[in-house]
Tab-separated table of C-alpha atoms and ligand atoms in Angstrom:
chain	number	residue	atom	x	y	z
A	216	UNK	CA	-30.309	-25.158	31.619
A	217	UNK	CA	-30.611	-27.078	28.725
A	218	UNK	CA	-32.896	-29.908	27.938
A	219	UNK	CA	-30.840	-32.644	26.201
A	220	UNK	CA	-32.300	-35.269	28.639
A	221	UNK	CA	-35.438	-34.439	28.304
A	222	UNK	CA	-37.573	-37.524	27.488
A	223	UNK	CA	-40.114	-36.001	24.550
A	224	UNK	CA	-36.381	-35.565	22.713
A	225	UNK	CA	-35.319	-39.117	23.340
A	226	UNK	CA	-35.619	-41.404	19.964
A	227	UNK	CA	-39.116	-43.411	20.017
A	228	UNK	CA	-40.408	-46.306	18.198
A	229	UNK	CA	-44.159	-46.440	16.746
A	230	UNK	CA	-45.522	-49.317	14.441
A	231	UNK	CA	-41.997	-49.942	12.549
A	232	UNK	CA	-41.364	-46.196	12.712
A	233	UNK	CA	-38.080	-45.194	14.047
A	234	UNK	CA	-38.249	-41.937	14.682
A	235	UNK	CA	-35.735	-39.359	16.141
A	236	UNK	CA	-37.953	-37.535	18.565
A	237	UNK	CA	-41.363	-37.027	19.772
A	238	UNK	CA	-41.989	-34.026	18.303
A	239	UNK	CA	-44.050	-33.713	15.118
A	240	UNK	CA	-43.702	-30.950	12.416
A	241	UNK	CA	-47.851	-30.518	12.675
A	242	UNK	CA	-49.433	-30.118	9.080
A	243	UNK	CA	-49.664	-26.471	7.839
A	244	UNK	CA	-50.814	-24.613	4.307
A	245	UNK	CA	-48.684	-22.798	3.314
A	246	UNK	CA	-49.943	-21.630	-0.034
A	247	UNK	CA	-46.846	-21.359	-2.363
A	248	UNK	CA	-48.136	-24.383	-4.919
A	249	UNK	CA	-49.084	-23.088	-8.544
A	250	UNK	CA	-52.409	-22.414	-9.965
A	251	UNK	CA	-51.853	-26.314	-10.591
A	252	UNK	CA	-51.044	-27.755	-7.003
A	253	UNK	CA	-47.393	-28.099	-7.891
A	254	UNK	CA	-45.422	-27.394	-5.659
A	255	UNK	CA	-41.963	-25.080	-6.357
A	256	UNK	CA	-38.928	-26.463	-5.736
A	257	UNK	CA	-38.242	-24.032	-2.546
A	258	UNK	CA	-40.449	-26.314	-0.619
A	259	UNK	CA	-37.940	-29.144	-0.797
A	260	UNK	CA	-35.703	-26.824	1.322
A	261	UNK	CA	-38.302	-25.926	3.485
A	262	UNK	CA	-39.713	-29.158	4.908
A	263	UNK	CA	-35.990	-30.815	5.051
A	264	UNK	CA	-34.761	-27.578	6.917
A	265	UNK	CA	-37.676	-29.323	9.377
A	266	UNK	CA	-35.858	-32.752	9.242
A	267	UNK	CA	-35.354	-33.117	12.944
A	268	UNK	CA	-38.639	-33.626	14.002
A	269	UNK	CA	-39.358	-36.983	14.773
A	270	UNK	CA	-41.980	-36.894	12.370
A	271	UNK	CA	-42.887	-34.120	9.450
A	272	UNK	CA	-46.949	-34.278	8.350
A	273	UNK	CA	-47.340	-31.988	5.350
A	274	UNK	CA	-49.759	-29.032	4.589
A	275	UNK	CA	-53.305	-30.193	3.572
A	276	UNK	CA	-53.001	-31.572	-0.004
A	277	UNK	CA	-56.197	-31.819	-2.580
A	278	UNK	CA	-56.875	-35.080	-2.950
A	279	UNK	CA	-58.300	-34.188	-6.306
A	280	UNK	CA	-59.016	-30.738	-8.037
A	281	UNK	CA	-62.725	-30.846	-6.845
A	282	UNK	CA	-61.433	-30.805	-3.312
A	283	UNK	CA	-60.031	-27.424	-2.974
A	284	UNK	CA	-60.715	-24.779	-0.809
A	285	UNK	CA	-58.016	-22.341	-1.030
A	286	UNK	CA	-55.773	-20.872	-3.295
A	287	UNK	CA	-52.332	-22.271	-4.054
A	288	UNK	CA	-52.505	-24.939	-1.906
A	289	UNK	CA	-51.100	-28.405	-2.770
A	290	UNK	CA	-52.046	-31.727	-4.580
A	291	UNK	CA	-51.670	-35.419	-5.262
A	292	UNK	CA	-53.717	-36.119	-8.288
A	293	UNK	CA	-51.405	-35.113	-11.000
A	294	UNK	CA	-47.958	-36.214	-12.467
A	295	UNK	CA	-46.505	-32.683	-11.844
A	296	UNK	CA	-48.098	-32.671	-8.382
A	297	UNK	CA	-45.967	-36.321	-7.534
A	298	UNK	CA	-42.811	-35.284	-8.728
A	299	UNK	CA	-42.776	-32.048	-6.938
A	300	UNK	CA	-43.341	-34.099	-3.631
A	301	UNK	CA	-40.242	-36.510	-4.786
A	302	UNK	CA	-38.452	-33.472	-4.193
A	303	UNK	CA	-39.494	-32.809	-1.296
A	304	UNK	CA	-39.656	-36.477	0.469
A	305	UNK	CA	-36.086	-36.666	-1.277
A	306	UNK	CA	-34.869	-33.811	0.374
A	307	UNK	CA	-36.532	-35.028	3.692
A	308	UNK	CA	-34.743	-37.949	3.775
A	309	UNK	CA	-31.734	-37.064	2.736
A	310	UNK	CA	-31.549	-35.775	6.314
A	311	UNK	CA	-32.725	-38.945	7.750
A	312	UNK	CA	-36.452	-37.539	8.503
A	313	UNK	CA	-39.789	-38.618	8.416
A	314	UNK	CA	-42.599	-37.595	6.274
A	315	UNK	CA	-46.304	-38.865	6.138
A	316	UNK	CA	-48.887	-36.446	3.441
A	317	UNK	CA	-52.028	-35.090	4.724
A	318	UNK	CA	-54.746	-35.642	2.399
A	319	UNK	CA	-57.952	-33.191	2.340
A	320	UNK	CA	-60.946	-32.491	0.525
A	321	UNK	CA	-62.567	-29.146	1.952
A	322	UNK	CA	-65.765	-30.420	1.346
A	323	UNK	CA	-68.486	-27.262	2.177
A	324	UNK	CA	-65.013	-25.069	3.153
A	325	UNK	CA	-64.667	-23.783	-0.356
A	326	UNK	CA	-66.189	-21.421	-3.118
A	327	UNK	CA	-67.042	-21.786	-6.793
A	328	UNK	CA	-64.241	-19.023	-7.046
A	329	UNK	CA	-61.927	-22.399	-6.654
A	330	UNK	CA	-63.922	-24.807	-8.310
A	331	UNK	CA	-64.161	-23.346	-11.831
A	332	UNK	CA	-67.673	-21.762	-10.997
A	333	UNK	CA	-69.256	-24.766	-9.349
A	334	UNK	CA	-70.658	-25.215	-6.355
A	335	UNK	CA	-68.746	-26.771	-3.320
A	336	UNK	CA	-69.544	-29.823	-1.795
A	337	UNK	CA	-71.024	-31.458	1.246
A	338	UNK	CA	-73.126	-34.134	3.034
A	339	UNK	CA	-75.770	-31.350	3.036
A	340	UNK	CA	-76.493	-27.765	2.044
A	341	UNK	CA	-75.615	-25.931	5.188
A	342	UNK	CA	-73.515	-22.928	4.949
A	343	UNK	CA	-71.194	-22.304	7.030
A	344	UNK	CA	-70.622	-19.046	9.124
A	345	UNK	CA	-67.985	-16.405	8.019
A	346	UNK	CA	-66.035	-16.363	4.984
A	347	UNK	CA	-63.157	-17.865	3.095
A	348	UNK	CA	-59.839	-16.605	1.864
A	349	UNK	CA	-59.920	-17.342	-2.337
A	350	UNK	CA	-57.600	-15.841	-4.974
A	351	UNK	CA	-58.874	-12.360	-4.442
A	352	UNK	CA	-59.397	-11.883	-1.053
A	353	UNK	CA	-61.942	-13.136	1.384
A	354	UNK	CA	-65.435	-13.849	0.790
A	355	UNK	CA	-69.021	-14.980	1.829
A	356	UNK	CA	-69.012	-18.945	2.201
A	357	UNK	CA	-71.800	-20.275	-0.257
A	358	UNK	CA	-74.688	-22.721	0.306
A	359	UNK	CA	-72.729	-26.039	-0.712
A	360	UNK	CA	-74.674	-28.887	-2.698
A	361	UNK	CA	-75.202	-32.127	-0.922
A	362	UNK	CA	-73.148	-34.801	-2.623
A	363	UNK	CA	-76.073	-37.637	-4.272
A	364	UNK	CA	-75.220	-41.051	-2.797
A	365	UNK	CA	-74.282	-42.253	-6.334
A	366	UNK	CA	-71.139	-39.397	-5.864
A	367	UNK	CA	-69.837	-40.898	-2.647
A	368	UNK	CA	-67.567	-43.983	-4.394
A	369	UNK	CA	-65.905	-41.639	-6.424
A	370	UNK	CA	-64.737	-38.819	-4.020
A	371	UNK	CA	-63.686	-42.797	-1.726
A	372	UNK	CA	-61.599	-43.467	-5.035
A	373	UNK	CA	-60.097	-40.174	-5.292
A	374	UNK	CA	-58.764	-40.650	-1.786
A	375	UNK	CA	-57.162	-44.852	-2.948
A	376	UNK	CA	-55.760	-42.723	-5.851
A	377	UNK	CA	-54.083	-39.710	-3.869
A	378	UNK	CA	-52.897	-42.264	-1.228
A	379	UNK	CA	-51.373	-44.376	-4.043
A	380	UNK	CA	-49.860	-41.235	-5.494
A	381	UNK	CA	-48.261	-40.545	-1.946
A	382	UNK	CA	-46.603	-43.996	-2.148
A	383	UNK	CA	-45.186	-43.139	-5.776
A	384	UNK	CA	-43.800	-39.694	-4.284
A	385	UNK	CA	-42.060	-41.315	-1.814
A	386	UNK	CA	-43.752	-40.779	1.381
A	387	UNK	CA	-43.372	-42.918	4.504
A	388	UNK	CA	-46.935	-42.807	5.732
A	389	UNK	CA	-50.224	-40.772	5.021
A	390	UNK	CA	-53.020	-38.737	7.262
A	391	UNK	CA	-56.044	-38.634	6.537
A	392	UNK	CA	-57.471	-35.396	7.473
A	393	UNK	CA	-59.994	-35.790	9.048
A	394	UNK	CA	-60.279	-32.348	11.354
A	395	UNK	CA	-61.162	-28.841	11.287
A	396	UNK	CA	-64.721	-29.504	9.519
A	397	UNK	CA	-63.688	-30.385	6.196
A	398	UNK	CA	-65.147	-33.018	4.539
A	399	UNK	CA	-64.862	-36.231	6.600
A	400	UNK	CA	-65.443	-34.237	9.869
A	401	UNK	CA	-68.354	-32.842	8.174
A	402	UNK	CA	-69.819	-36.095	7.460
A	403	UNK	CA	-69.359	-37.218	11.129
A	404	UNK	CA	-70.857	-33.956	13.184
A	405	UNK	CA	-74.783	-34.099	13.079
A	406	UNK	CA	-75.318	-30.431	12.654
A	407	UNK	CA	-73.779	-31.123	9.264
A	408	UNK	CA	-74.924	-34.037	8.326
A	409	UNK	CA	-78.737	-34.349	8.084
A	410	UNK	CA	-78.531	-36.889	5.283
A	411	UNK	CA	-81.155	-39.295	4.961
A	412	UNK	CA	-79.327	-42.158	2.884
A	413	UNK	CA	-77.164	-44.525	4.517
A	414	UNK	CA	-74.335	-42.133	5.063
A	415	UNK	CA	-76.446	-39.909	7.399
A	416	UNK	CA	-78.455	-40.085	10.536
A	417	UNK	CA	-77.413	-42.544	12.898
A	418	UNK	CA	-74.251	-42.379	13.981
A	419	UNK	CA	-73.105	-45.770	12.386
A	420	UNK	CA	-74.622	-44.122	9.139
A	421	UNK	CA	-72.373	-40.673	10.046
A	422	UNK	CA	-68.987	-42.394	10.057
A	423	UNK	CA	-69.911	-44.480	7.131
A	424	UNK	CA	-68.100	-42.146	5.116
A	425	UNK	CA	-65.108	-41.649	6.620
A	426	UNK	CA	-64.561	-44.968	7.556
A	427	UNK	CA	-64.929	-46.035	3.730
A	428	UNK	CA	-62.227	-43.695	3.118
A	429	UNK	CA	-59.664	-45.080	5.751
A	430	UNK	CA	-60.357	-48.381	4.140
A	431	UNK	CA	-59.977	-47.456	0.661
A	432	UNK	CA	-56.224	-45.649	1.920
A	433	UNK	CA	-55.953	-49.158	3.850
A	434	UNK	CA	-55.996	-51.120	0.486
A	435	UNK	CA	-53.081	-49.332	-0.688
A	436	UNK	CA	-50.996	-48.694	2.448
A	437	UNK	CA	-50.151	-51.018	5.764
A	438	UNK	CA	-52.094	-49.455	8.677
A	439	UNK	CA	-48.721	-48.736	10.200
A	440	UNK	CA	-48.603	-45.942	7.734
A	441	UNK	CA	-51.356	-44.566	8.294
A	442	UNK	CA	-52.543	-41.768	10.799
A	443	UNK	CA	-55.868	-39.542	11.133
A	444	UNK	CA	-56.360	-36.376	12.221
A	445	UNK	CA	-59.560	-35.291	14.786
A	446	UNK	CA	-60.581	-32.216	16.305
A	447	UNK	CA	-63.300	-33.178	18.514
A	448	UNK	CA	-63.877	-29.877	20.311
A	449	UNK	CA	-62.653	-27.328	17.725
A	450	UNK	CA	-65.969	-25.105	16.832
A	451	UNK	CA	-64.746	-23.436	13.833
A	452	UNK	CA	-66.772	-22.037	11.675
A	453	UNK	CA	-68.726	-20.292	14.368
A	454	UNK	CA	-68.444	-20.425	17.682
A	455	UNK	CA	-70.775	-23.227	18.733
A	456	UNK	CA	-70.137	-26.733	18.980
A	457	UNK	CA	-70.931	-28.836	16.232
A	458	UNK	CA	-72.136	-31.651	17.617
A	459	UNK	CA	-74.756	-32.424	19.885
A	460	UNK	CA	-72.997	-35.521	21.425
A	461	UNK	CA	-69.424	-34.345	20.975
A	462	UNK	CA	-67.958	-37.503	23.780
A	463	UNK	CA	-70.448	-40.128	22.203
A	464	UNK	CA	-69.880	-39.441	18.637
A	465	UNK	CA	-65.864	-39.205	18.870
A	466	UNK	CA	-65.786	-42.285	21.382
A	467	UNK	CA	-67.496	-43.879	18.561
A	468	UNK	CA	-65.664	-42.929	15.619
A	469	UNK	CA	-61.899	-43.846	18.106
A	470	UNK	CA	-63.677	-47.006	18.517
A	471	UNK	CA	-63.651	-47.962	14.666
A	472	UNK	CA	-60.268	-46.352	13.854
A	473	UNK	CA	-59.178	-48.546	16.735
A	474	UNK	CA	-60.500	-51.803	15.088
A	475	UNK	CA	-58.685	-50.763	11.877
A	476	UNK	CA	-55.509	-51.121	13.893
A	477	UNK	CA	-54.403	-47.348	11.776
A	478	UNK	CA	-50.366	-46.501	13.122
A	479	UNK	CA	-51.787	-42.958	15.292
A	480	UNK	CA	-54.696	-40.433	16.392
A	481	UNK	CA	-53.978	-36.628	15.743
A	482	UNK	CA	-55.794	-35.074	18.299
A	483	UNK	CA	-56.445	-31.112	18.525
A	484	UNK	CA	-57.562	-30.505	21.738
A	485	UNK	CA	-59.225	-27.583	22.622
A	486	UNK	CA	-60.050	-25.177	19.665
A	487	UNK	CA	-56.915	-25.043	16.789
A	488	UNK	CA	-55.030	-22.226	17.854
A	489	UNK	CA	-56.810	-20.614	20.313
A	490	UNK	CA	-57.448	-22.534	23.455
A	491	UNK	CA	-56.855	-25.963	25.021
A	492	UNK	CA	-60.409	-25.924	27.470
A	493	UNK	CA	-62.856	-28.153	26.402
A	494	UNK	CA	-66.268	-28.527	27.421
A	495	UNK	CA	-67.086	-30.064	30.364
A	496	UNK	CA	-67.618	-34.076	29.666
A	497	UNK	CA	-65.027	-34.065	27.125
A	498	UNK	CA	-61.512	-36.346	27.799
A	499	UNK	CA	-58.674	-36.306	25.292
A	500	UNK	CA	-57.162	-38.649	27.768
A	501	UNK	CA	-60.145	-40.956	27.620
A	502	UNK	CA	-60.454	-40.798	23.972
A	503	UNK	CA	-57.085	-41.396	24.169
A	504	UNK	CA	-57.430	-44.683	26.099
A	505	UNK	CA	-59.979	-45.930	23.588
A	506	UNK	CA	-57.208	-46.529	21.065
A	507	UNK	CA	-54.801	-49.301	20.307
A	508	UNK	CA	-52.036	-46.848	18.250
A	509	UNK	CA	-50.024	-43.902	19.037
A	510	UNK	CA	-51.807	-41.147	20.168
A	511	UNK	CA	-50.580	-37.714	19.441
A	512	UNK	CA	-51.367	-34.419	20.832
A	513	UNK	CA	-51.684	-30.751	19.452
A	514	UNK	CA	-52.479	-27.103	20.333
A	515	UNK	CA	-50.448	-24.974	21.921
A	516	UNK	CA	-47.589	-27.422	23.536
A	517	UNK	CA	-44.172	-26.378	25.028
A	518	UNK	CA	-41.695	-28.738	25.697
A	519	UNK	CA	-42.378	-28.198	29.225
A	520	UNK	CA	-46.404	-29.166	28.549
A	521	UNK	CA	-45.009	-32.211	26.703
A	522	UNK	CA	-42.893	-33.284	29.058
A	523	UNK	CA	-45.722	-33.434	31.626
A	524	UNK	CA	-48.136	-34.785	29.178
A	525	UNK	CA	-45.972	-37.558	28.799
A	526	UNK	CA	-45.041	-38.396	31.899
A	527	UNK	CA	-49.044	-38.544	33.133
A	528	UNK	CA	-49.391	-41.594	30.143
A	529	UNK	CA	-51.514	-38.864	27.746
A	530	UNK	CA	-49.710	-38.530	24.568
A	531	UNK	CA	-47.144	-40.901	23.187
A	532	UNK	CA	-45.973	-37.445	20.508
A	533	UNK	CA	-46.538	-34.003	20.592
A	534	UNK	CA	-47.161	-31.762	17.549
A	535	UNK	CA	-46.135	-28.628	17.070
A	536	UNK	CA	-47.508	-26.266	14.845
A	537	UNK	CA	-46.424	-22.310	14.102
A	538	UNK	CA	-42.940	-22.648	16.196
A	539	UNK	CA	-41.820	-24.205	13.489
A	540	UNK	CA	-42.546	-21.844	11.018
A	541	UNK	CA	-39.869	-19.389	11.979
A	542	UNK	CA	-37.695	-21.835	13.540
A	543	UNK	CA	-36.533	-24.161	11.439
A	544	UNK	CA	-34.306	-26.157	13.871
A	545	UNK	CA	-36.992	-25.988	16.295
A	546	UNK	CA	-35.778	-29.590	18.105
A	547	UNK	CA	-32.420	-28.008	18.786
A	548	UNK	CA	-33.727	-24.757	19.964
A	549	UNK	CA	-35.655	-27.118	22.564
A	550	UNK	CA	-32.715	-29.180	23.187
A	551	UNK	CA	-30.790	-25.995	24.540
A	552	UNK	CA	-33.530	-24.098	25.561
A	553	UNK	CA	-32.760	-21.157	23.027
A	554	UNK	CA	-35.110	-18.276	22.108
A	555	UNK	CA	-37.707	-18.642	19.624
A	556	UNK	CA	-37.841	-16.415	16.641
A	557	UNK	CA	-41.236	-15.752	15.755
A	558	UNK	CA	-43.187	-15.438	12.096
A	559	UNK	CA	-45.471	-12.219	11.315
A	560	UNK	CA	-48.380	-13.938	9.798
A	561	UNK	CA	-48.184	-12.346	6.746
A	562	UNK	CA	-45.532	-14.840	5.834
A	563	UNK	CA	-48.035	-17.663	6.992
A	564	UNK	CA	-49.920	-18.299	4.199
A	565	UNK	CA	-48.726	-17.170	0.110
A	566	UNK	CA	-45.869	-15.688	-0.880
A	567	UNK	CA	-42.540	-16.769	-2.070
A	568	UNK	CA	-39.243	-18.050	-0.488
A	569	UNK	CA	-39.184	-15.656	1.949
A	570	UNK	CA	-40.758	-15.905	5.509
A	571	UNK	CA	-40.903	-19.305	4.327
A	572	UNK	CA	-37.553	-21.429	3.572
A	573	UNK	CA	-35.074	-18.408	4.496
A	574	UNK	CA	-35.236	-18.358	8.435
A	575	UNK	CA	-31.926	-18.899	9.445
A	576	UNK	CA	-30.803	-21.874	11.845
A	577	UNK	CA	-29.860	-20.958	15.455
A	578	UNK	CA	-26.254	-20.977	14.798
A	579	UNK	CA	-26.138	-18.869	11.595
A	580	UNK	CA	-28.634	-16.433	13.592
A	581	UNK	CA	-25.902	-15.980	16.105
A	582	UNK	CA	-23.239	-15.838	13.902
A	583	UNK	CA	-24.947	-13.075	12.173
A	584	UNK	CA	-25.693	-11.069	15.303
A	585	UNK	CA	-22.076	-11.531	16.756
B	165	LIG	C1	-50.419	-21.307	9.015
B	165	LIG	C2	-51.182	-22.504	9.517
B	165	LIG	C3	-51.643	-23.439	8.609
B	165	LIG	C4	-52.322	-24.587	9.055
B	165	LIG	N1	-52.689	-25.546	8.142
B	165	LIG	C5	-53.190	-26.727	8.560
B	165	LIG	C6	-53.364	-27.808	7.656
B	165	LIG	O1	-53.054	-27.704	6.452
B	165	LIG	N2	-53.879	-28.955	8.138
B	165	LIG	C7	-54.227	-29.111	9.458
B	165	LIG	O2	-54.699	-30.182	9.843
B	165	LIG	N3	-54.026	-28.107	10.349
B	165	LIG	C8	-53.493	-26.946	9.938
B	165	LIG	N4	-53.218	-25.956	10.850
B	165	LIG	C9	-53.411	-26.218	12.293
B	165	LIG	C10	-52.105	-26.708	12.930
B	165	LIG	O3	-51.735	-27.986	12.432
B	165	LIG	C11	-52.220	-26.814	14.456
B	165	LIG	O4	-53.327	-27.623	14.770
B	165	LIG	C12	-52.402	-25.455	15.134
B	165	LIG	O5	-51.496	-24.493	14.632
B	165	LIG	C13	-52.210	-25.571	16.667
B	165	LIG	O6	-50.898	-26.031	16.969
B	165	LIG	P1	-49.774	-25.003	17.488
B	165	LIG	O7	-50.356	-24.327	18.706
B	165	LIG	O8	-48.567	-25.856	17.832
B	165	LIG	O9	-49.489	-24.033	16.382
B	165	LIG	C14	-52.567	-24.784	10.435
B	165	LIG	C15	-52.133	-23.807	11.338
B	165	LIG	C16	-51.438	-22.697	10.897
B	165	LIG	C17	-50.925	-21.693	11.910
C-alpha cells in the first residue's frame, strides 16, 4: 500500500516557509571538509540528492576555528568555507529545497589535537567521560579551561559573524545548535556549569549564554529563520543525566526561546540514537506546548510514528536522521512504501564520494537489479 496520502507528506507552511513535506533531512557530520572546513564540491550533490525533504539542516559547522571538535568537519568563518556552501545551497535550490546551517562550537567536546595544541573550552573545567574521535584515532577527552567572563562576547560575536556568513552563502534559515552537550547545552546543564560569574549558577545566570547567542543570530536574521536544537534527556557523555532539574531547567530555557518568537524547537527525545524513554517527569509534549513556533521531533521516527505523532497535536515536523544517509530519495521511498537501503557506518563519518553522494535513487536501484 502506498502512502501518497499520508498527511506528514502533505506540503506545510511554517513562519513564511513553504515547505514540501514534513520531513526534515536532520543535521549530520559527515567529515569530508578539508583540513580548512571547506567543503568539496561532492557535497553539493549530496545534500541536493536530499532536496525533497521539506526541510534540509546541515552537519554541525564551526562557527569559528576555535570551535572544533572533530576532524574534517565544516565551517562558516572563512571566504573558502562560504563559497563552498554557495555550492551547496545552489545546488539545493536548484531542486526547489530548503536549507537552514547548523552552527556549533564543541565547547569541552574537543582536544588540543584540533585546536593547534590548546586547550578546549568550557563554562568550567570538567572533563567529560570517554573519548573523542581526532585526526588519528580516538582519544582521552582532556580537562577543558573555563572560558574568563571577559571571553564570552567574543565566542557571542563569532556566532553574529557565522550567522551573517550563512546569509552570504545563501541559506534560507540557521540552527543554532544547541544539543548533544556542546557548548550552549553545556552552559545550560548545572553539572557543567558551576560558574560563579553571571553566566553560572542560577538558572537565569545558566541560559545567559545561550540566550545572548540567539540574540546576537537575531540581529542578523528574522526569527522566522531561525531554529534551535535541544536534547533535554540525551546523557551523552556518560550515562547519567546531566542535570539535576532536567523538566525545570528545559521548561525554562522553552520559555525564553518562546519570548524570542525563533521560527522552531529541534527536539531529541530520548537519548540521540539509542532510545526514545525518558525519565519519568519528563514531557516532550509539554515542552512542546510551552512554545509559540514549530516544534519538531527527532530520534528514531518512521513514517508510521510520524503519522501518529501528528495526528495526537505533538510535532508539527519530523526529522529524520541516518535513513537518509543511504537513501537519498528517502520522501519517495516513504511515499510508496519501498525498502530502505541501509549505510555500514564506516561510510558515516570521513571518506570520500563514496558511501556518501553515490547511493543510487530508488528507480536507478531497480533498474540496476532488473
Ligand atoms: C552520522 C551522524 C552524524 C550526526 N551529526 C550530527 C550533527 O552534526 N548535529 C546534530 O545535531 N546531530 C547529529 N547527529 C544526530 C542526528 O541528527 C539525530 O539526532 C540522530 O541520528 C537520531 O535520529 P535518527 O534516529 O532519525 O537517525 C548525527 C547522527 C549521525 C548518525
Amino acid at each position: 500500500m502506498s502512502n501518497f496520502s499520508s498527511p506528514v507528506l502533505q506540503p506545510v507552511t511554517i513562519g513564511d516557509l513553504q515547505l514540501k513535506n514534513r520531513i526534515v533531512m536532520a543535521p549530520m557530520t559527515r567529515s569530508r571538509a578539508d583540513n580548512f572546513g571547506v567543503l568539496p564540491d561532492y557535497a553539493a550533490d549530496y545534500y541536493a540528492q536530499r532536496a525533497g525533504a521539506g526541510l534540509i539542516v546541515t552537519e554541525a559547522t564551526n562557527i569559528s576555528a576555535e570551535a572544533r571538535g572533530y576532524p574534517r568537519t565544516p565551517g562558516i568563518w572563512s571566504e573558502a568555507q562560504v563559497a563552498a556552501w554557495k555550492h551547496v545551497t545552489d545546488a539545493v535550490h536548484r531542486r526547489d529545497g530548503k536549507i537552514f546551517l547548523q552552527l556549533w562550537h564543541t565547547g569541552r567536546m574537543s582536544h588540543p589535537d584540533m585546536l593547534a595544541g590548546a586547550l578546549p573550552v568550557a563554562p568550567s573545567a570538567i572533563k567529560p567521560h570517554g573519548q573523542i574521535r581526532v585526526h588519528d584515532g580516538m582519544k582521552d577527552f582532556v580537562t577543558p579551561r573555563a572560558l574568563r567572563t571577559d571571553e564570552i562576547p567574543a565566542i557571542v560575536e563569532d556566532y553574529r559573524r557565522a550567522a551573517a556568513n550563512a546569509k552570504r552563502a545563501g541559506f534560507d534559515g540557521v540552527e543554532i545548535h544547541s544539543a548533544n552537550n556542546y557548548l550552549l547545552e553545556q552552559f545550560v546543564r548545572d553539572s557543567t556549569n558551576r560558574r560563579i560569574d553571571q553566566y553560572g549558577g542560577s538558572l537565569e545566570n545558566r541560559l545567559r549564554f545561550p540566550l545572548e547567542v540567539v540574540k546576537a543570530v537575531l540581529s542578523v536574521w528574522d526569527a522566522k529563520r531561525v531554529g534551535i536544537r535541544i536534547s533535554p534527556t540525551t546523557t551523552a557523555p556518560g550515562d547519567t543525566a546531566l542535570d539535576s532539574d532536567t523538566m525545570g531547567t528545559f521548561s525554562a530555557y522553552v520559555d525564553a526561546l518562546s519570548a524570542l518568537d525563533l521560527l522552531y524547537i529541534h527536539d531529541i527525545e530520548g537519548v540521540t540514537q539509542l532510545s526514545r524513554e525518558a525519565d519519568e517527569g519528563i514531557s516532550f509534549a509539554a515542552l512542546r506546548r510551552r512554545f509559540s513556533g514549530a516544534y519538531i521531533g527527532n530520534n528514531q521516527y518512521t513514517l508510521a510514528l510520524a503519522e501518529k505523532t501528528l495526528a495526537a497535536g505533538d510535532a508539527d515536523l519530523f526529522s529524520i536522521g541516518r535513513p537518509f544517509i543511504a537513501n537519498p530519495d528517502l520522501i519517495d521511498r516513504l511515499r510508496n512504501n519501498a525498502p530502505l537501503a541501509e549505510a555500514p557506518k564506516e561510510y558515516w563519518y570521513g571518506g570520500d564520494a563514496r558511501g556518501y553522494s553515490d547511493w543510487p535513487a530508488m528507480q536507478a536501484e531497480i533498474a540496476a537489479a532488473a
